[in-house]
Amino acid sequence: MIESYQLTQGDTPLLISMPHAGTALTPEVEAGLNKAALSLADTDWHIPKLYNFAAELGASRLEARYSRYVIDLNRPENDTPLYAGATTGLFPSTDFDGEPLFEAGQEPTKAQRDWAKAYIWRPYHNALAGELARIKERFGYALLFDAHSIRSKIPRLFDDQLPDINLGTFDEQSCDPDLSQTLQAVCAAQSRFTHVINGRFKGGHITRGYGDPANHIHAVQLELSQRTYMNEPSDEQPIFAYREDRATEVRPLLSGLLEAMQRWGEVSYNKGK
């Protein structure tokens, strides 16, 4: 069995979580997925590579190893729905387009799902909670940035084309409203990429479950349109391919958002917030 996550500890109050970057499959899931699903289309492709500048910022990084088709780390363990309308759950049976993932009769058994909870979901969340606790003990507060990406056009999930930058703060419940406004200002200061906050994606289980501004833990989710850094199905080149030319353009904005979070924390907590 491979490790379910990789944690790299930094030396600042910022932790970047990447729960959907994994592509590993258990033997049972790999055997059960249909041919189309084996492409792992709903992966947050190349997120660790895109955020490879995070080490220079001193941020901690937590990267998932297993695919969300095995178990979705951004869903609650009891599988309570997070969004009204079309969505996927803790153990997805369809992809984002609503197409079945598994061959008939080959869906994971209860025993296999219990194993995934015990050996993939809980270890990731234990590591996440532990790192936030370590950071808060050292600095007095913690900043959590949950990094995601998604195709820009998925009619089943949202109308038209998704904005490039989709920030989620659970309607300003997962972080201080001033931090939310600070990040909006960073996006508004540039014109290359479209942006929205608390639109279709307000933040999943990690943002909602760990963001606790009253206790000095501030969580933000970014759902990044994949057209900003890779090929999508509409491109003529192979899909899911990383595009350094595009990544080079969007990376300064990503860095700007993370640096703004760090500056906000330094200023706010130096003032005794």
PDB file of N, CA and C in Angstrom, residues 71-114:
ATOM      1  N   ILE A  71     -11.862   7.473  -2.827  1.00  0.00           N
ATOM      2  CA  ILE A  71     -12.596   8.155  -1.758  1.00  0.00           C
ATOM      3  C   ILE A  71     -12.309   9.638  -1.874  1.00  0.00           C
ATOM      4  N   ASP A  72     -13.328  10.450  -1.652  1.00  0.00           N
ATOM      5  CA  ASP A  72     -13.197  11.891  -1.822  1.00  0.00           C
ATOM      6  C   ASP A  72     -12.861  12.528  -0.470  1.00  0.00           C
ATOM      7  N   LEU A  73     -11.663  13.054  -0.359  1.00  0.00           N
ATOM      8  CA  LEU A  73     -11.187  13.625   0.894  1.00  0.00           C
ATOM      9  C   LEU A  73     -11.830  14.961   1.224  1.00  0.00           C
ATOM     10  N   ASN A  74     -12.532  15.552   0.275  1.00  0.00           N
ATOM     11  CA  ASN A  74     -13.188  16.832   0.522  1.00  0.00           C
ATOM     12  C   ASN A  74     -14.687  16.666   0.760  1.00  0.00           C
ATOM     13  N   ARG A  75     -15.069  15.486   1.214  1.00  0.00           N
ATOM     14  CA  ARG A  75     -16.436  15.208   1.629  1.00  0.00           C
ATOM     15  C   ARG A  75     -16.407  14.719   3.074  1.00  0.00           C
ATOM     16  N   PRO A  76     -17.459  15.008   3.851  1.00  0.00           N
ATOM     17  CA  PRO A  76     -17.484  14.518   5.233  1.00  0.00           C
ATOM     18  C   PRO A  76     -17.566  13.000   5.278  1.00  0.00           C
ATOM     19  N   GLU A  77     -17.040  12.419   6.340  1.00  0.00           N
ATOM     20  CA  GLU A  77     -16.993  10.965   6.452  1.00  0.00           C
ATOM     21  C   GLU A  77     -18.387  10.351   6.462  1.00  0.00           C
ATOM     22  N   ASN A  78     -19.384  11.105   6.931  1.00  0.00           N
ATOM     23  CA  ASN A  78     -20.758  10.584   6.918  1.00  0.00           C
ATOM     24  C   ASN A  78     -21.475  10.858   5.605  1.00  0.00           C
ATOM     25  N   ASP A  79     -20.772  11.480   4.640  1.00  0.00           N
ATOM     26  CA  ASP A  79     -21.262  11.706   3.276  1.00  0.00           C
ATOM     27  C   ASP A  79     -22.461  12.648   3.213  1.00  0.00           C
ATOM     28  N   THR A  80     -22.581  13.557   4.162  1.00  0.00           N
ATOM     29  CA  THR A  80     -23.642  14.559   4.098  1.00  0.00           C
ATOM     30  C   THR A  80     -23.429  15.444   2.869  1.00  0.00           C
ATOM     31  N   PRO A  81     -24.453  15.641   2.018  1.00  0.00           N
ATOM     32  CA  PRO A  81     -24.278  16.467   0.819  1.00  0.00           C
ATOM     33  C   PRO A  81     -23.878  17.900   1.173  1.00  0.00           C
ATOM     34  N   LEU A  82     -22.964  18.466   0.398  1.00  0.00           N
ATOM     35  CA  LEU A  82     -22.494  19.824   0.643  1.00  0.00           C
ATOM     36  C   LEU A  82     -23.182  20.851  -0.245  1.00  0.00           C
ATOM     37  N   TYR A  83     -23.648  20.417  -1.402  1.00  0.00           N
ATOM     38  CA  TYR A  83     -24.264  21.327  -2.360  1.00  0.00           C
ATOM     39  C   TYR A  83     -25.634  20.806  -2.774  1.00  0.00           C
ATOM     40  N   ALA A  84     -26.561  21.738  -3.011  1.00  0.00           N
ATOM     41  CA  ALA A  84     -27.841  21.359  -3.594  1.00  0.00           C
ATOM     42  C   ALA A  84     -27.640  21.072  -5.075  1.00  0.00           C
ATOM     43  N   GLY A  85     -28.429  20.168  -5.621  1.00  0.00           N
ATOM     44  CA  GLY A  85     -28.307  19.851  -7.038  1.00  0.00           C
ATOM     45  C   GLY A  85     -27.243  18.810  -7.297  1.00  0.00           C
ATOM     46  N   ALA A  86     -26.778  18.757  -8.536  1.00  0.00           N
ATOM     47  CA  ALA A  86     -25.824  17.728  -8.944  1.00  0.00           C
ATOM     48  C   ALA A  86     -24.505  17.886  -8.205  1.00  0.00           C
ATOM     49  N   THR A  87     -23.980  16.787  -7.721  1.00  0.00           N
ATOM     50  CA  THR A  87     -22.692  16.770  -7.031  1.00  0.00           C
ATOM     51  C   THR A  87     -22.197  15.332  -6.994  1.00  0.00           C
ATOM     52  N   THR A  88     -21.058  15.118  -6.393  1.00  0.00           N
ATOM     53  CA  THR A  88     -20.555  13.766  -6.177  1.00  0.00           C
ATOM     54  C   THR A  88     -20.264  13.596  -4.695  1.00  0.00           C
ATOM     55  N   GLY A  89     -20.293  12.341  -4.230  1.00  0.00           N
ATOM     56  CA  GLY A  89     -20.202  12.093  -2.804  1.00  0.00           C
ATOM     57  C   GLY A  89     -18.872  11.540  -2.359  1.00  0.00           C
ATOM     58  N   LEU A  90     -18.864  11.020  -1.146  1.00  0.00           N
ATOM     59  CA  LEU A  90     -17.662  10.459  -0.539  1.00  0.00           C
ATOM     60  C   LEU A  90     -17.104   9.318  -1.387  1.00  0.00           C
ATOM     61  N   PHE A  91     -17.998   8.484  -1.910  1.00  0.00           N
ATOM     62  CA  PHE A  91     -17.619   7.398  -2.812  1.00  0.00           C
ATOM     63  C   PHE A  91     -18.350   7.611  -4.129  1.00  0.00           C
ATOM     64  N   PRO A  92     -17.744   8.344  -5.066  1.00  0.00           N
ATOM     65  CA  PRO A  92     -18.442   8.697  -6.301  1.00  0.00           C
ATOM     66  C   PRO A  92     -18.837   7.462  -7.113  1.00  0.00           C
ATOM     67  N   SER A  93     -20.047   7.479  -7.638  1.00  0.00           N
ATOM     68  CA  SER A  93     -20.495   6.423  -8.547  1.00  0.00           C
ATOM     69  C   SER A  93     -20.583   6.922  -9.976  1.00  0.00           C
ATOM     70  N   THR A  94     -20.567   8.262 -10.143  1.00  0.00           N
ATOM     71  CA  THR A  94     -20.576   8.875 -11.466  1.00  0.00           C
ATOM     72  C   THR A  94     -19.489   9.938 -11.513  1.00  0.00           C
ATOM     73  N   ASP A  95     -19.096  10.323 -12.733  1.00  0.00           N
ATOM     74  CA  ASP A  95     -18.166  11.429 -12.866  1.00  0.00           C
ATOM     75  C   ASP A  95     -18.924  12.745 -12.863  1.00  0.00           C
ATOM     76  N   PHE A  96     -18.221  13.850 -13.079  1.00  0.00           N
ATOM     77  CA  PHE A  96     -18.868  15.162 -13.034  1.00  0.00           C
ATOM     78  C   PHE A  96     -19.932  15.318 -14.114  1.00  0.00           C
ATOM     79  N   ASP A  97     -19.793  14.565 -15.210  1.00  0.00           N
ATOM     80  CA  ASP A  97     -20.771  14.648 -16.293  1.00  0.00           C
ATOM     81  C   ASP A  97     -21.983  13.750 -16.054  1.00  0.00           C
ATOM     82  N   GLY A  98     -21.967  13.007 -14.953  1.00  0.00           N
ATOM     83  CA  GLY A  98     -23.074  12.106 -14.644  1.00  0.00           C
ATOM     84  C   GLY A  98     -22.930  10.729 -15.245  1.00  0.00           C
ATOM     85  N   GLU A  99     -21.784  10.430 -15.838  1.00  0.00           N
ATOM     86  CA  GLU A  99     -21.557   9.118 -16.445  1.00  0.00           C
ATOM     87  C   GLU A  99     -21.072   8.126 -15.390  1.00  0.00           C
ATOM     88  N   PRO A 100     -21.518   6.862 -15.454  1.00  0.00           N
ATOM     89  CA  PRO A 100     -21.099   5.864 -14.463  1.00  0.00           C
ATOM     90  C   PRO A 100     -19.590   5.666 -14.473  1.00  0.00           C
ATOM     91  N   LEU A 101     -19.036   5.473 -13.284  1.00  0.00           N
ATOM     92  CA  LEU A 101     -17.600   5.214 -13.160  1.00  0.00           C
ATOM     93  C   LEU A 101     -17.274   3.729 -13.224  1.00  0.00           C
ATOM     94  N   PHE A 102     -18.174   2.900 -12.725  1.00  0.00           N
ATOM     95  CA  PHE A 102     -17.861   1.492 -12.554  1.00  0.00           C
ATOM     96  C   PHE A 102     -18.660   0.601 -13.504  1.00  0.00           C
ATOM     97  N   GLU A 103     -18.032  -0.501 -13.862  1.00  0.00           N
ATOM     98  CA  GLU A 103     -18.760  -1.537 -14.584  1.00  0.00           C
ATOM     99  C   GLU A 103     -19.888  -2.061 -13.691  1.00  0.00           C
ATOM    100  N   ALA A 104     -20.957  -2.517 -14.302  1.00  0.00           N
ATOM    101  CA  ALA A 104     -22.104  -3.016 -13.536  1.00  0.00           C
ATOM    102  C   ALA A 104     -21.667  -4.105 -12.564  1.00  0.00           C
ATOM    103  N   GLY A 105     -22.051  -3.934 -11.308  1.00  0.00           N
ATOM    104  CA  GLY A 105     -21.732  -4.917 -10.284  1.00  0.00           C
ATOM    105  C   GLY A 105     -20.324  -4.849  -9.749  1.00  0.00           C
ATOM    106  N   GLN A 106     -19.536  -3.842 -10.200  1.00  0.00           N
ATOM    107  CA  GLN A 106     -18.131  -3.751  -9.780  1.00  0.00           C
ATOM    108  C   GLN A 106     -17.857  -2.569  -8.842  1.00  0.00           C
ATOM    109  N   GLU A 107     -18.906  -1.992  -8.289  1.00  0.00           N
ATOM    110  CA  GLU A 107     -18.722  -0.898  -7.352  1.00  0.00           C
ATOM    111  C   GLU A 107     -18.043  -1.409  -6.074  1.00  0.00           C
ATOM    112  N   PRO A 108     -17.303  -0.563  -5.375  1.00  0.00           N
ATOM    113  CA  PRO A 108     -16.633  -0.999  -4.145  1.00  0.00           C
ATOM    114  C   PRO A 108     -17.631  -1.564  -3.132  1.00  0.00           C
ATOM    115  N   THR A 109     -17.223  -2.600  -2.430  1.00  0.00           N
ATOM    116  CA  THR A 109     -18.057  -3.207  -1.400  1.00  0.00           C
ATOM    117  C   THR A 109     -17.989  -2.371  -0.125  1.00  0.00           C
ATOM    118  N   LYS A 110     -18.853  -2.680   0.818  1.00  0.00           N
ATOM    119  CA  LYS A 110     -18.819  -1.980   2.107  1.00  0.00           C
ATOM    120  C   LYS A 110     -17.460  -2.170   2.780  1.00  0.00           C
ATOM    121  N   ALA A 111     -16.914  -3.368   2.726  1.00  0.00           N
ATOM    122  CA  ALA A 111     -15.617  -3.611   3.351  1.00  0.00           C
ATOM    123  C   ALA A 111     -14.524  -2.770   2.700  1.00  0.00           C
ATOM    124  N   GLN A 112     -14.570  -2.636   1.377  1.00  0.00           N
ATOM    125  CA  GLN A 112     -13.572  -1.829   0.685  1.00  0.00           C
ATOM    126  C   GLN A 112     -13.736  -0.347   1.024  1.00  0.00           C
ATOM    127  N   ARG A 113     -14.965   0.082   1.180  1.00  0.00           N
ATOM    128  CA  ARG A 113     -15.208   1.483   1.549  1.00  0.00           C
ATOM    129  C   ARG A 113     -14.762   1.744   2.984  1.00  0.00           C
ATOM    130  N   ASP A 114     -15.023   0.817   3.866  1.00  0.00           N
ATOM    131  CA  ASP A 114     -14.564   0.980   5.255  1.00  0.00           C
ATOM    132  C   ASP A 114     -13.039   1.047   5.305  1.00  0.00           C
TER     133      ASP A 114
END
